[in-house]
C-alpha cells in the first residue's frame, strides 16, 4: 500500500467542534501535512484559524497562495478562496462557488486526488449539503483512502450519509477513532481492522 | 502512461496549440486551477476530452473566445475585501495627496468592479480630478464589458454593503442611475478611468504609476510567471509607489521581496523603497 503523503479534511455544519476533537487528538509529532476545508463565510476576520489553533497541538495556519505542504502542519482554506493542491504545495483560486461554497470541499479533494492519487487520505466529517461527496469519489477512484465520520455520532449526519450512499469508504468511524486511524496510517503501522458500517 | 498522465499531456498540447495559433500564453498558468477550468469547459461544450477541445478551439475562433472566458479571472465585486479599501483610505490616500498627479493601474481588472471602486474612493477623497486610473485585462470581452459600467441591479445590494464597510462617505446610490434592472455608473466616475487590453504574461510596462493593484490575479499563474509579472509590476511603479496584492498572496520568496516595505501587511499593501 502506498504510504500517504497528505491528509485532506472537509466539513461544513458542525465542523468547528468536530475539528476541535480531531485536531486535538493528533499528537504534535504527527508527520503528515493536513489541508482542511471548513465551510465559512466571506469574512476574513471570523477568528476560525485562532479557534482551531487553540485546540490543536499541530500549528494551524490559513493557506497562502503557493505555500508548501509541511509535515505536521495544518493548512486551512481561507475565507472566500478555493484551496487546491498541486505539485509544489497549495494554490488558491477565486473561481465561482462550487456547491454554493467557497472554499469548497470538492475542489480541495478533487485537486488532491489528481495530484497524489493513492498517496492520499481524505476525511469527510459532519455537515449539511453534498459538498465533498464528488471529491471523495475522486479520491477513491485514484486509489486514495476515504474515511467518513460515522453519521450516528456526527453533529449533522447529512453529509456523511450522502457520502456513504455514494461510495464504499475504507472506514466509517467516530471522531476519536478517526484520529487514531490517522496516527496509525502515518506511522506506517497497519491499522487494526476498525468497525465499518455495513450497507444493508 | 496512465489516464492522468495522458490528460496532463493533453493540457500541455492545448496550451501550446493555443499559444501558437492565437498568441495567448497560458503555458505558465498554475496547473490545478487551469485543469479545473478546462474540465468545466469540457462539460459546458459537451466534449469527451481535452484533445477534442483542442480540435474545436484551433479551428473555430468563437471557441477560442469561450476558452478565454473560462480562463479569465474569477469572481469579482465592488469593494471586495472592504477591509483592504478601508486600509487604502487610511494608509495610502495621505501619500496620494502629496503627489502632483495620481496614476493608478488596476492590473487584471476583469469586468471593472475594482477599477470603479478605486474611482469612487478617489472621488470621495477629493483626488479623482487629478488622477488617471488605467484598468487592463487580457480578455477583450471583459474590457468591453468594463467600459460600459453597467451592472445588474441584483448586485447593488452587495456593492452597497461593501462600499459602506470600506468606509464609504456618501450613499452608494449617488454613484449610479438605475435603468431596466441595471445600474449604470455616472459619468463623473468614468471621466478619468481608462480601460484597455493588456496581457501581463506578454506585454511590457506602459507607464510609471503611484499605485498598482494586482489582487488575486497572480494566484492563477505558476511561480515562473509570477516572477515575470512581479518584475513588470516593480518596473511600473515609481519610487515610493504602492503595490497591493490579494489578501492571501505574498511577496515572500519573490525576487523583489526586499525592495518593498509593508504599509499594511495584513491587507498586503506595500511601498516600493527609494
GROMACS .gro file of C-alpha atoms in nm:
model
  474
    1UNK     CA    1   0.000   0.000   0.000
    2UNK     CA    2   0.131   0.343  -0.094
    3UNK     CA    3   0.237   0.543   0.211
    4UNK     CA    4   0.022   0.853   0.247
    5UNK     CA    5   0.178   1.194   0.187
    6UNK     CA    6  -0.115   1.420   0.269
    7UNK     CA    7  -0.436   1.419   0.468
    8UNK     CA    8  -0.727   1.630   0.344
    9UNK     CA    9  -1.027   1.702   0.561
   10UNK     CA   10  -1.362   1.856   0.474
   11UNK     CA   11  -1.651   1.962   0.691
   12UNK     CA   12  -1.938   2.206   0.696
   13UNK     CA   13  -2.213   2.235   0.955
   14UNK     CA   14  -2.088   2.128   1.298
   15UNK     CA   15  -1.730   2.121   1.182
   16UNK     CA   16  -1.588   2.359   1.439
   17UNK     CA   17  -1.639   2.120   1.729
   18UNK     CA   18  -1.559   1.813   1.520
   19UNK     CA   19  -1.230   1.964   1.410
   20UNK     CA   20  -1.151   2.059   1.767
   21UNK     CA   21  -1.186   1.694   1.866
   22UNK     CA   22  -1.000   1.558   1.563
   23UNK     CA   23  -0.709   1.802   1.570
   24UNK     CA   24  -0.696   1.791   1.947
   25UNK     CA   25  -0.640   1.416   1.933
   26UNK     CA   26  -0.346   1.430   1.693
   27UNK     CA   27  -0.002   1.434   1.855
   28UNK     CA   28   0.249   1.712   1.795
   29UNK     CA   29   0.466   1.451   1.628
   30UNK     CA   30   0.208   1.377   1.356
   31UNK     CA   31   0.427   1.354   1.048
   32UNK     CA   32   0.189   1.431   0.761
   33UNK     CA   33   0.069   1.767   0.629
   34UNK     CA   34  -0.304   1.832   0.662
   35UNK     CA   35  -0.512   2.052   0.432
   36UNK     CA   36  -0.854   2.145   0.556
   37UNK     CA   37  -1.175   2.299   0.429
   38UNK     CA   38  -1.430   2.418   0.679
   39UNK     CA   39  -1.724   2.589   0.513
   40UNK     CA   40  -1.715   2.951   0.623
   41UNK     CA   41  -1.849   3.293   0.528
   42UNK     CA   42  -1.662   3.564   0.336
   43UNK     CA   43  -1.536   3.742   0.644
   44UNK     CA   44  -1.161   3.707   0.669
   45UNK     CA   45  -1.171   3.801   1.035
   46UNK     CA   46  -1.408   3.529   1.155
   47UNK     CA   47  -1.149   3.403   1.403
   48UNK     CA   48  -1.166   3.049   1.272
   49UNK     CA   49  -0.793   2.989   1.248
   50UNK     CA   50  -0.739   3.114   1.603
   51UNK     CA   51  -1.012   2.890   1.743
   52UNK     CA   52  -0.871   2.583   1.568
   53UNK     CA   53  -0.513   2.667   1.661
   54UNK     CA   54  -0.608   2.680   2.028
   55UNK     CA   55  -0.746   2.327   2.021
   56UNK     CA   56  -0.470   2.172   1.814
   57UNK     CA   57  -0.122   2.056   1.912
   58UNK     CA   58  -0.028   2.097   1.547
   59UNK     CA   59   0.022   2.450   1.414
   60UNK     CA   60  -0.278   2.575   1.214
   61UNK     CA   61  -0.240   2.849   0.952
   62UNK     CA   62  -0.453   2.993   0.680
   63UNK     CA   63  -0.314   2.885   0.346
   64UNK     CA   64  -0.128   3.139   0.135
   65UNK     CA   65  -0.108   3.104  -0.239
   66UNK     CA   66   0.177   2.864  -0.336
   67UNK     CA   67   0.250   2.773   0.027
   68UNK     CA   68   0.432   2.439   0.056
   69UNK     CA   69   0.278   2.145   0.238
   70UNK     CA   70   0.477   2.082   0.554
   71UNK     CA   71   0.475   1.772   0.774
   72UNK     CA   72   0.271   1.816   1.089
   73UNK     CA   73   0.122   2.148   0.978
   74UNK     CA   74  -0.243   2.218   0.918
   75UNK     CA   75  -0.334   2.450   0.631
   76UNK     CA   76  -0.683   2.595   0.647
   77UNK     CA   77  -0.864   2.712   0.336
   78UNK     CA   78  -0.904   3.092   0.371
   79UNK     CA   79  -1.242   3.263   0.365
   80UNK     CA   80  -1.375   3.326   0.015
   81UNK     CA   81  -1.097   3.133  -0.164
   82UNK     CA   82  -1.088   2.779  -0.300
   83UNK     CA   83  -0.789   2.575  -0.185
   84UNK     CA   84  -0.625   2.343  -0.437
   85UNK     CA   85  -0.331   2.106  -0.419
   86UNK     CA   86  -0.066   2.099  -0.688
   87UNK     CA   87   0.288   1.975  -0.730
   88UNK     CA   88   0.460   2.246  -0.529
   89UNK     CA   89   0.205   2.265  -0.249
   90UNK     CA   90  -0.117   2.455  -0.234
   91UNK     CA   91  -0.273   2.706  -0.468
   92UNK     CA   92  -0.569   2.938  -0.432
   93UNK     CA   93  -0.849   3.041  -0.664
   94UNK     CA   94  -1.144   3.281  -0.655
   95UNK     CA   95  -1.350   3.090  -0.907
   96UNK     CA   96  -1.728   3.075  -0.861
   97UNK     CA   97  -1.892   2.889  -0.576
   98UNK     CA   98  -1.896   2.512  -0.600
   99UNK     CA   99  -2.193   2.351  -0.424
  100UNK     CA  100  -2.273   2.705  -0.303
  101UNK     CA  101  -1.940   2.711  -0.121
  102UNK     CA  102  -1.606   2.888  -0.141
  103UNK     CA  103  -1.393   2.727  -0.002
  104UNK     CA  104  -1.539   2.406  -0.141
  105UNK     CA  105  -1.451   2.059  -0.016
  106UNK     CA  106  -1.492   1.907  -0.362
  107UNK     CA  107  -1.236   2.147  -0.505
  108UNK     CA  108  -0.977   2.050  -0.241
  109UNK     CA  109  -1.044   1.678  -0.261
  110UNK     CA  110  -1.052   1.662  -0.643
  111UNK     CA  111  -0.727   1.852  -0.686
  112UNK     CA  112  -0.557   1.646  -0.412
  113UNK     CA  113  -0.678   1.324  -0.575
  114UNK     CA  114  -0.544   1.445  -0.910
  115UNK     CA  115  -0.207   1.530  -0.762
  116UNK     CA  116  -0.148   1.248  -0.517
  117UNK     CA  117  -0.351   0.951  -0.630
  118UNK     CA  118  -0.300   0.664  -0.383
  119UNK     CA  119  -0.078   0.867  -0.151
  120UNK     CA  120  -0.376   1.049  -0.007
  121UNK     CA  121  -0.613   1.009   0.285
  122UNK     CA  122  -0.940   1.203   0.272
  123UNK     CA  123  -1.175   1.255   0.564
  124UNK     CA  124  -1.530   1.382   0.537
  125UNK     CA  125  -1.687   1.492   0.864
  126UNK     CA  126  -2.018   1.631   0.984
  127UNK     CA  127  -2.204   1.864   0.754
  128UNK     CA  128  -2.510   1.967   0.563
  129UNK     CA  129  -2.537   1.955   0.186
  130UNK     CA  130  -2.327   1.749  -0.054
  131UNK     CA  131  -2.004   1.935  -0.088
  132UNK     CA  132  -1.734   1.673  -0.055
  133UNK     CA  133  -1.920   1.372  -0.194
  134UNK     CA  134  -1.789   1.404  -0.551
  135UNK     CA  135  -1.447   1.483  -0.412
  136UNK     CA  136  -1.444   1.165  -0.206
  137UNK     CA  137  -1.538   0.966  -0.514
  138UNK     CA  138  -1.245   1.119  -0.700
  139UNK     CA  139  -1.009   1.026  -0.416
  140UNK     CA  140  -1.137   0.669  -0.421
  141UNK     CA  141  -1.110   0.644  -0.800
  142UNK     CA  142  -0.747   0.748  -0.785
  143UNK     CA  143  -0.665   0.488  -0.522
  144UNK     CA  144  -0.658   0.710  -0.215
  145UNK     CA  145  -0.810   0.619   0.118
  146UNK     CA  146  -1.152   0.751   0.215
  147UNK     CA  147  -1.274   0.790   0.571
  148UNK     CA  148  -1.617   0.913   0.674
  149UNK     CA  149  -1.730   1.027   1.016
  150UNK     CA  150  -1.990   0.789   1.150
  151UNK     CA  151  -2.329   0.951   1.082
  152UNK     CA  152  -2.459   0.803   1.407
  153UNK     CA  153  -2.233   1.027   1.615
  154UNK     CA  154  -2.183   1.320   1.376
  155UNK     CA  155  -2.335   1.656   1.473
  156UNK     CA  156  -2.503   1.665   1.134
  157UNK     CA  157  -2.539   1.328   0.963
  158UNK     CA  158  -2.647   1.469   0.626
  159UNK     CA  159  -2.310   1.495   0.460
  160UNK     CA  160  -2.158   1.171   0.593
  161UNK     CA  161  -2.476   0.983   0.497
  162UNK     CA  162  -2.474   1.130   0.148
  163UNK     CA  163  -2.116   1.014   0.109
  164UNK     CA  164  -2.195   0.664   0.237
  165UNK     CA  165  -2.473   0.636  -0.017
  166UNK     CA  166  -2.235   0.726  -0.297
  167UNK     CA  167  -1.930   0.509  -0.231
  168UNK     CA  168  -1.764   0.240  -0.020
  169UNK     CA  169  -1.527   0.405   0.224
  170UNK     CA  170  -1.221   0.247   0.381
  171UNK     CA  171  -1.362   0.323   0.724
  172UNK     CA  172  -1.662   0.481   0.895
  173UNK     CA  173  -1.566   0.589   1.244
  174UNK     CA  174  -1.649   0.830   1.523
  175UNK     CA  175  -1.410   1.123   1.562
  176UNK     CA  176  -1.179   0.980   1.826
  177UNK     CA  177  -1.128   0.662   1.628
  178UNK     CA  178  -1.064   0.864   1.309
  179UNK     CA  179  -0.777   1.038   1.480
  180UNK     CA  180  -0.631   0.704   1.593
  181UNK     CA  181  -0.669   0.568   1.240
  182UNK     CA  182  -0.473   0.863   1.103
  183UNK     CA  183  -0.196   0.825   1.358
  184UNK     CA  184  -0.165   0.456   1.270
  185UNK     CA  185  -0.150   0.528   0.899
  186UNK     CA  186   0.106   0.798   0.948
  187UNK     CA  187   0.333   0.572   1.148
  188UNK     CA  188   0.309   0.306   0.876
  189UNK     CA  189   0.165   0.061   1.125
  190UNK     CA  190  -0.116  -0.132   0.958
  191UNK     CA  191  -0.437  -0.026   1.136
  192UNK     CA  192  -0.626  -0.281   1.340
  193UNK     CA  193  -0.943  -0.363   1.147
  194UNK     CA  194  -1.182  -0.089   1.251
  195UNK     CA  195  -1.557  -0.150   1.269
  196UNK     CA  196  -1.711  -0.041   0.941
  197UNK     CA  197  -2.078   0.027   0.890
  198UNK     CA  198  -2.221  -0.231   0.654
  199UNK     CA  199  -2.465  -0.101   0.397
  200UNK     CA  200  -2.762  -0.326   0.449
  201UNK     CA  201   0.116   0.627  -1.921
  202UNK     CA  202  -0.199   0.629  -1.707
  203UNK     CA  203  -0.514   0.826  -1.777
  204UNK     CA  204  -0.397   1.114  -1.563
  205UNK     CA  205  -0.064   1.147  -1.736
  206UNK     CA  206  -0.239   1.144  -2.073
  207UNK     CA  207  -0.463   1.426  -1.956
  208UNK     CA  208  -0.158   1.622  -1.839
  209UNK     CA  209  -0.009   1.574  -2.181
  210UNK     CA  210  -0.329   1.693  -2.348
  211UNK     CA  211  -0.326   2.003  -2.130
  212UNK     CA  212   0.033   2.075  -2.235
  213UNK     CA  213  -0.061   2.033  -2.600
  214UNK     CA  214  -0.370   2.252  -2.568
  215UNK     CA  215  -0.187   2.549  -2.419
  216UNK     CA  216   0.096   2.508  -2.671
  217UNK     CA  217  -0.156   2.493  -2.955
  218UNK     CA  218  -0.342   2.800  -2.830
  219UNK     CA  219  -0.015   2.989  -2.798
  220UNK     CA  220   0.099   2.907  -3.149
  221UNK     CA  221  -0.239   2.963  -3.308
  222UNK     CA  222  -0.360   3.272  -3.120
  223UNK     CA  223  -0.063   3.406  -2.922
  224UNK     CA  224  -0.245   3.379  -2.587
  225UNK     CA  225   0.005   3.230  -2.347
  226UNK     CA  226  -0.140   3.001  -2.080
  227UNK     CA  227   0.168   2.783  -2.065
  228UNK     CA  228   0.272   2.917  -1.726
  229UNK     CA  229  -0.067   2.921  -1.564
  230UNK     CA  230  -0.099   2.738  -1.232
  231UNK     CA  231  -0.184   2.384  -1.319
  232UNK     CA  232  -0.454   2.285  -1.072
  233UNK     CA  233  -0.686   2.580  -1.138
  234UNK     CA  234  -0.617   2.561  -1.512
  235UNK     CA  235  -0.708   2.194  -1.520
  236UNK     CA  236  -1.027   2.258  -1.324
  237UNK     CA  237  -1.137   2.537  -1.556
  238UNK     CA  238  -1.064   2.332  -1.867
  239UNK     CA  239  -1.262   2.042  -1.725
  240UNK     CA  240  -1.554   2.276  -1.662
  241UNK     CA  241  -1.531   2.385  -2.022
  242UNK     CA  242  -1.541   2.024  -2.143
  243UNK     CA  243  -1.869   1.985  -1.958
  244UNK     CA  244  -2.008   2.310  -2.099
  245UNK     CA  245  -1.906   2.216  -2.452
  246UNK     CA  246  -2.019   1.856  -2.422
  247UNK     CA  247  -1.676   1.726  -2.515
  248UNK     CA  248  -1.517   1.398  -2.402
  249UNK     CA  249  -1.152   1.505  -2.386
  250UNK     CA  250  -0.909   1.794  -2.389
  251UNK     CA  251  -0.789   1.677  -2.729
  252UNK     CA  252  -1.143   1.721  -2.861
  253UNK     CA  253  -1.145   2.071  -2.713
  254UNK     CA  254  -0.815   2.148  -2.881
  255UNK     CA  255  -0.961   2.048  -3.214
  256UNK     CA  256  -1.255   2.281  -3.165
  257UNK     CA  257  -1.051   2.572  -3.038
  258UNK     CA  258  -0.783   2.556  -3.307
  259UNK     CA  259  -1.038   2.552  -3.586
  260UNK     CA  260  -1.304   2.790  -3.457
  261UNK     CA  261  -1.224   3.131  -3.315
  262UNK     CA  262  -1.560   3.156  -3.134
  263UNK     CA  263  -1.449   2.852  -2.936
  264UNK     CA  264  -1.131   3.040  -2.850
  265UNK     CA  265  -1.344   3.331  -2.723
  266UNK     CA  266  -1.524   3.089  -2.496
  267UNK     CA  267  -1.194   2.941  -2.379
  268UNK     CA  268  -1.073   3.290  -2.292
  269UNK     CA  269  -1.382   3.345  -2.083
  270UNK     CA  270  -1.325   3.020  -1.895
  271UNK     CA  271  -0.966   3.115  -1.822
  272UNK     CA  272  -1.035   3.472  -1.718
  273UNK     CA  273  -1.002   3.593  -1.364
  274UNK     CA  274  -1.256   3.466  -1.114
  275UNK     CA  275  -1.530   3.626  -0.924
  276UNK     CA  276  -1.521   3.998  -0.862
  277UNK     CA  277  -1.738   4.257  -0.687
  278UNK     CA  278  -1.724   4.621  -0.584
  279UNK     CA  279  -1.503   4.682  -0.282
  280UNK     CA  280  -1.419   4.315  -0.250
  281UNK     CA  281  -1.244   4.278   0.086
  282UNK     CA  282  -1.379   4.604   0.227
  283UNK     CA  283  -1.103   4.599   0.489
  284UNK     CA  284  -0.849   4.641   0.209
  285UNK     CA  285  -1.017   4.957   0.081
  286UNK     CA  286  -1.059   5.090   0.433
  287UNK     CA  287  -0.686   5.045   0.486
  288UNK     CA  288  -0.614   5.205   0.148
  289UNK     CA  289  -0.810   5.513   0.254
  290UNK     CA  290  -0.627   5.537   0.581
  291UNK     CA  291  -0.275   5.444   0.477
  292UNK     CA  292  -0.231   5.530   0.109
  293UNK     CA  293  -0.455   5.831   0.044
  294UNK     CA  294  -0.240   6.068   0.255
  295UNK     CA  295   0.058   5.983   0.030
  296UNK     CA  296  -0.154   6.042  -0.281
  297UNK     CA  297  -0.236   6.393  -0.161
  298UNK     CA  298   0.135   6.474  -0.179
  299UNK     CA  299   0.188   6.386  -0.546
  300UNK     CA  300   0.103   6.628  -0.830
  301UNK     CA  301  -0.085   6.370  -1.037
  302UNK     CA  302  -0.211   6.028  -0.929
  303UNK     CA  303  -0.163   5.735  -1.167
  304UNK     CA  304  -0.325   5.407  -1.070
  305UNK     CA  305  -0.305   5.077  -1.253
  306UNK     CA  306  -0.561   4.803  -1.190
  307UNK     CA  307  -0.380   4.508  -1.345
  308UNK     CA  308  -0.616   4.225  -1.433
  309UNK     CA  309  -0.932   4.431  -1.390
  310UNK     CA  310  -1.175   4.169  -1.527
  311UNK     CA  311  -1.519   4.330  -1.567
  312UNK     CA  312  -1.412   4.650  -1.394
  313UNK     CA  313  -1.555   4.640  -1.044
  314UNK     CA  314  -1.222   4.705  -0.875
  315UNK     CA  315  -1.148   4.998  -1.107
  316UNK     CA  316  -1.484   5.160  -1.037
  317UNK     CA  317  -1.428   5.101  -0.666
  318UNK     CA  318  -1.098   5.287  -0.690
  319UNK     CA  319  -1.258   5.572  -0.890
  320UNK     CA  320  -1.528   5.601  -0.631
  321UNK     CA  321  -1.281   5.601  -0.344
  322UNK     CA  322  -1.059   5.863  -0.507
  323UNK     CA  323  -1.363   6.079  -0.573
  324UNK     CA  324  -1.468   6.060  -0.210
  325UNK     CA  325  -1.116   6.156  -0.105
  326UNK     CA  326  -1.113   6.458  -0.340
  327UNK     CA  327  -0.845   6.306  -0.563
  328UNK     CA  328  -1.027   6.190  -0.873
  329UNK     CA  329  -0.992   6.522  -1.060
  330UNK     CA  330  -0.615   6.489  -1.067
  331UNK     CA  331  -0.600   6.112  -1.116
  332UNK     CA  332  -0.594   5.873  -1.403
  333UNK     CA  333  -0.689   5.510  -1.345
  334UNK     CA  334  -0.573   5.260  -1.605
  335UNK     CA  335  -0.758   4.932  -1.583
  336UNK     CA  336  -0.636   4.648  -1.800
  337UNK     CA  337  -0.721   4.288  -1.869
  338UNK     CA  338  -0.604   4.029  -2.120
  339UNK     CA  339  -0.961   3.949  -2.215
  340UNK     CA  340  -1.104   4.196  -2.470
  341UNK     CA  341  -1.460   4.092  -2.390
  342UNK     CA  342  -1.410   4.171  -2.020
  343UNK     CA  343  -1.260   4.508  -2.112
  344UNK     CA  344  -1.558   4.592  -2.333
  345UNK     CA  345  -1.792   4.493  -2.053
  346UNK     CA  346  -1.599   4.702  -1.802
  347UNK     CA  347  -1.613   5.010  -2.028
  348UNK     CA  348  -1.992   5.002  -2.021
  349UNK     CA  349  -2.003   5.044  -1.644
  350UNK     CA  350  -2.335   4.862  -1.630
  351UNK     CA  351  -2.403   4.605  -1.359
  352UNK     CA  352  -2.709   4.402  -1.266
  353UNK     CA  353  -2.930   4.567  -1.004
  354UNK     CA  354  -2.913   4.235  -0.816
  355UNK     CA  355  -2.551   4.308  -0.733
  356UNK     CA  356  -2.617   4.656  -0.599
  357UNK     CA  357  -2.714   4.538  -0.254
  358UNK     CA  358  -2.379   4.365  -0.210
  359UNK     CA  359  -2.192   4.659  -0.364
  360UNK     CA  360  -2.367   4.898  -0.124
  361UNK     CA  361  -2.283   4.691   0.181
  362UNK     CA  362  -1.920   4.652   0.077
  363UNK     CA  363  -1.888   5.023  -0.001
  364UNK     CA  364  -2.017   5.105   0.344
  365UNK     CA  365  -1.784   4.859   0.514
  366UNK     CA  366  -1.495   5.008   0.319
  367UNK     CA  367  -1.560   5.350   0.475
  368UNK     CA  368  -1.787   5.496   0.207
  369UNK     CA  369  -1.860   5.863   0.265
  370UNK     CA  370  -2.173   5.913   0.055
  371UNK     CA  371  -2.468   5.685  -0.015
  372UNK     CA  372  -2.373   5.440  -0.288
  373UNK     CA  373  -2.693   5.528  -0.475
  374UNK     CA  374  -2.543   5.866  -0.565
  375UNK     CA  375  -2.299   5.694  -0.793
  376UNK     CA  376  -2.532   5.517  -1.034
  377UNK     CA  377  -2.861   5.551  -1.215
  378UNK     CA  378  -3.097   5.256  -1.233
  379UNK     CA  379  -3.245   5.152  -1.565
  380UNK     CA  380  -3.402   4.825  -1.684
  381UNK     CA  381  -3.283   4.605  -1.398
  382UNK     CA  382  -2.935   4.751  -1.428
  383UNK     CA  383  -2.724   5.012  -1.256
  384UNK     CA  384  -2.509   5.242  -1.470
  385UNK     CA  385  -2.221   5.427  -1.311
  386UNK     CA  386  -2.243   5.802  -1.353
  387UNK     CA  387  -2.022   5.985  -1.598
  388UNK     CA  388  -1.816   6.176  -1.342
  389UNK     CA  389  -1.679   5.846  -1.216
  390UNK     CA  390  -1.567   5.733  -1.559
  391UNK     CA  391  -1.403   6.053  -1.677
  392UNK     CA  392  -1.055   5.964  -1.556
  393UNK     CA  393  -1.089   5.589  -1.594
  394UNK     CA  394  -0.933   5.420  -1.897
  395UNK     CA  395  -0.994   5.056  -1.983
  396UNK     CA  396  -0.760   4.877  -2.222
  397UNK     CA  397  -0.648   4.531  -2.319
  398UNK     CA  398  -0.311   4.430  -2.180
  399UNK     CA  399  -0.161   4.090  -2.114
  400UNK     CA  400   0.051   4.064  -1.800
  401UNK     CA  401   0.215   3.748  -1.932
  402UNK     CA  402   0.348   3.900  -2.255
  403UNK     CA  403   0.312   4.277  -2.269
  404UNK     CA  404   0.563   4.530  -2.141
  405UNK     CA  405   0.524   4.807  -1.888
  406UNK     CA  406   0.349   5.114  -2.024
  407UNK     CA  407   0.378   5.382  -1.763
  408UNK     CA  408   0.501   5.474  -1.419
  409UNK     CA  409   0.239   5.451  -1.153
  410UNK     CA  410   0.187   5.570  -0.798
  411UNK     CA  411  -0.038   5.274  -0.726
  412UNK     CA  412  -0.055   4.927  -0.877
  413UNK     CA  413  -0.335   4.690  -0.777
  414UNK     CA  414  -0.288   4.328  -0.877
  415UNK     CA  415  -0.515   4.142  -0.642
  416UNK     CA  416  -0.599   3.775  -0.678
  417UNK     CA  417  -0.469   3.771  -1.035
  418UNK     CA  418  -0.133   3.604  -0.988
  419UNK     CA  419  -0.287   3.314  -0.798
  420UNK     CA  420  -0.370   3.175  -1.142
  421UNK     CA  421  -0.005   3.188  -1.251
  422UNK     CA  422   0.272   2.942  -1.171
  423UNK     CA  423   0.589   3.055  -0.992
  424UNK     CA  424   0.773   3.132  -1.318
  425UNK     CA  425   0.504   3.361  -1.447
  426UNK     CA  426   0.455   3.519  -1.107
  427UNK     CA  427   0.823   3.613  -1.113
  428UNK     CA  428   0.792   3.772  -1.458
  429UNK     CA  429   0.482   3.964  -1.356
  430UNK     CA  430   0.643   4.083  -1.033
  431UNK     CA  431   0.925   4.222  -1.244
  432UNK     CA  432   0.677   4.403  -1.465
  433UNK     CA  433   0.488   4.547  -1.169
  434UNK     CA  434   0.811   4.654  -1.000
  435UNK     CA  435   0.929   4.835  -1.312
  436UNK     CA  436   0.591   5.001  -1.347
  437UNK     CA  437   0.599   5.160  -1.004
  438UNK     CA  438   0.750   5.494  -0.918
  439UNK     CA  439   0.978   5.517  -0.617
  440UNK     CA  440   0.762   5.510  -0.302
  441UNK     CA  441   0.477   5.386  -0.519
  442UNK     CA  442   0.231   5.142  -0.368
  443UNK     CA  443   0.171   4.779  -0.467
  444UNK     CA  444  -0.134   4.592  -0.344
  445UNK     CA  445  -0.186   4.218  -0.388
  446UNK     CA  446  -0.460   3.983  -0.271
  447UNK     CA  447  -0.520   3.902   0.094
  448UNK     CA  448  -0.370   3.554   0.071
  449UNK     CA  449  -0.091   3.638  -0.171
  450UNK     CA  450   0.259   3.712  -0.054
  451UNK     CA  451   0.578   3.885  -0.169
  452UNK     CA  452   0.785   3.641   0.035
  453UNK     CA  453   1.019   3.431  -0.179
  454UNK     CA  454   0.971   3.665  -0.475
  455UNK     CA  455   1.272   3.837  -0.628
  456UNK     CA  456   1.168   4.187  -0.518
  457UNK     CA  457   1.069   4.099  -0.164
  458UNK     CA  458   1.333   4.327  -0.012
  459UNK     CA  459   1.253   4.615  -0.245
  460UNK     CA  460   0.923   4.675  -0.071
  461UNK     CA  461   0.826   4.758   0.283
  462UNK     CA  462   0.485   4.683   0.426
  463UNK     CA  463   0.246   4.972   0.480
  464UNK     CA  464  -0.018   4.726   0.598
  465UNK     CA  465   0.100   4.369   0.592
  466UNK     CA  466  -0.237   4.226   0.686
  467UNK     CA  467  -0.405   4.385   0.385
  468UNK     CA  468  -0.100   4.323   0.164
  469UNK     CA  469  -0.029   4.689   0.084
  470UNK     CA  470   0.341   4.761   0.016
  471UNK     CA  471   0.556   5.060  -0.065
  472UNK     CA  472   0.844   5.046  -0.313
  473UNK     CA  473   1.157   5.155  -0.131
  474UNK     CA  474   1.353   5.456  -0.254
   0.00000   0.00000   0.00000
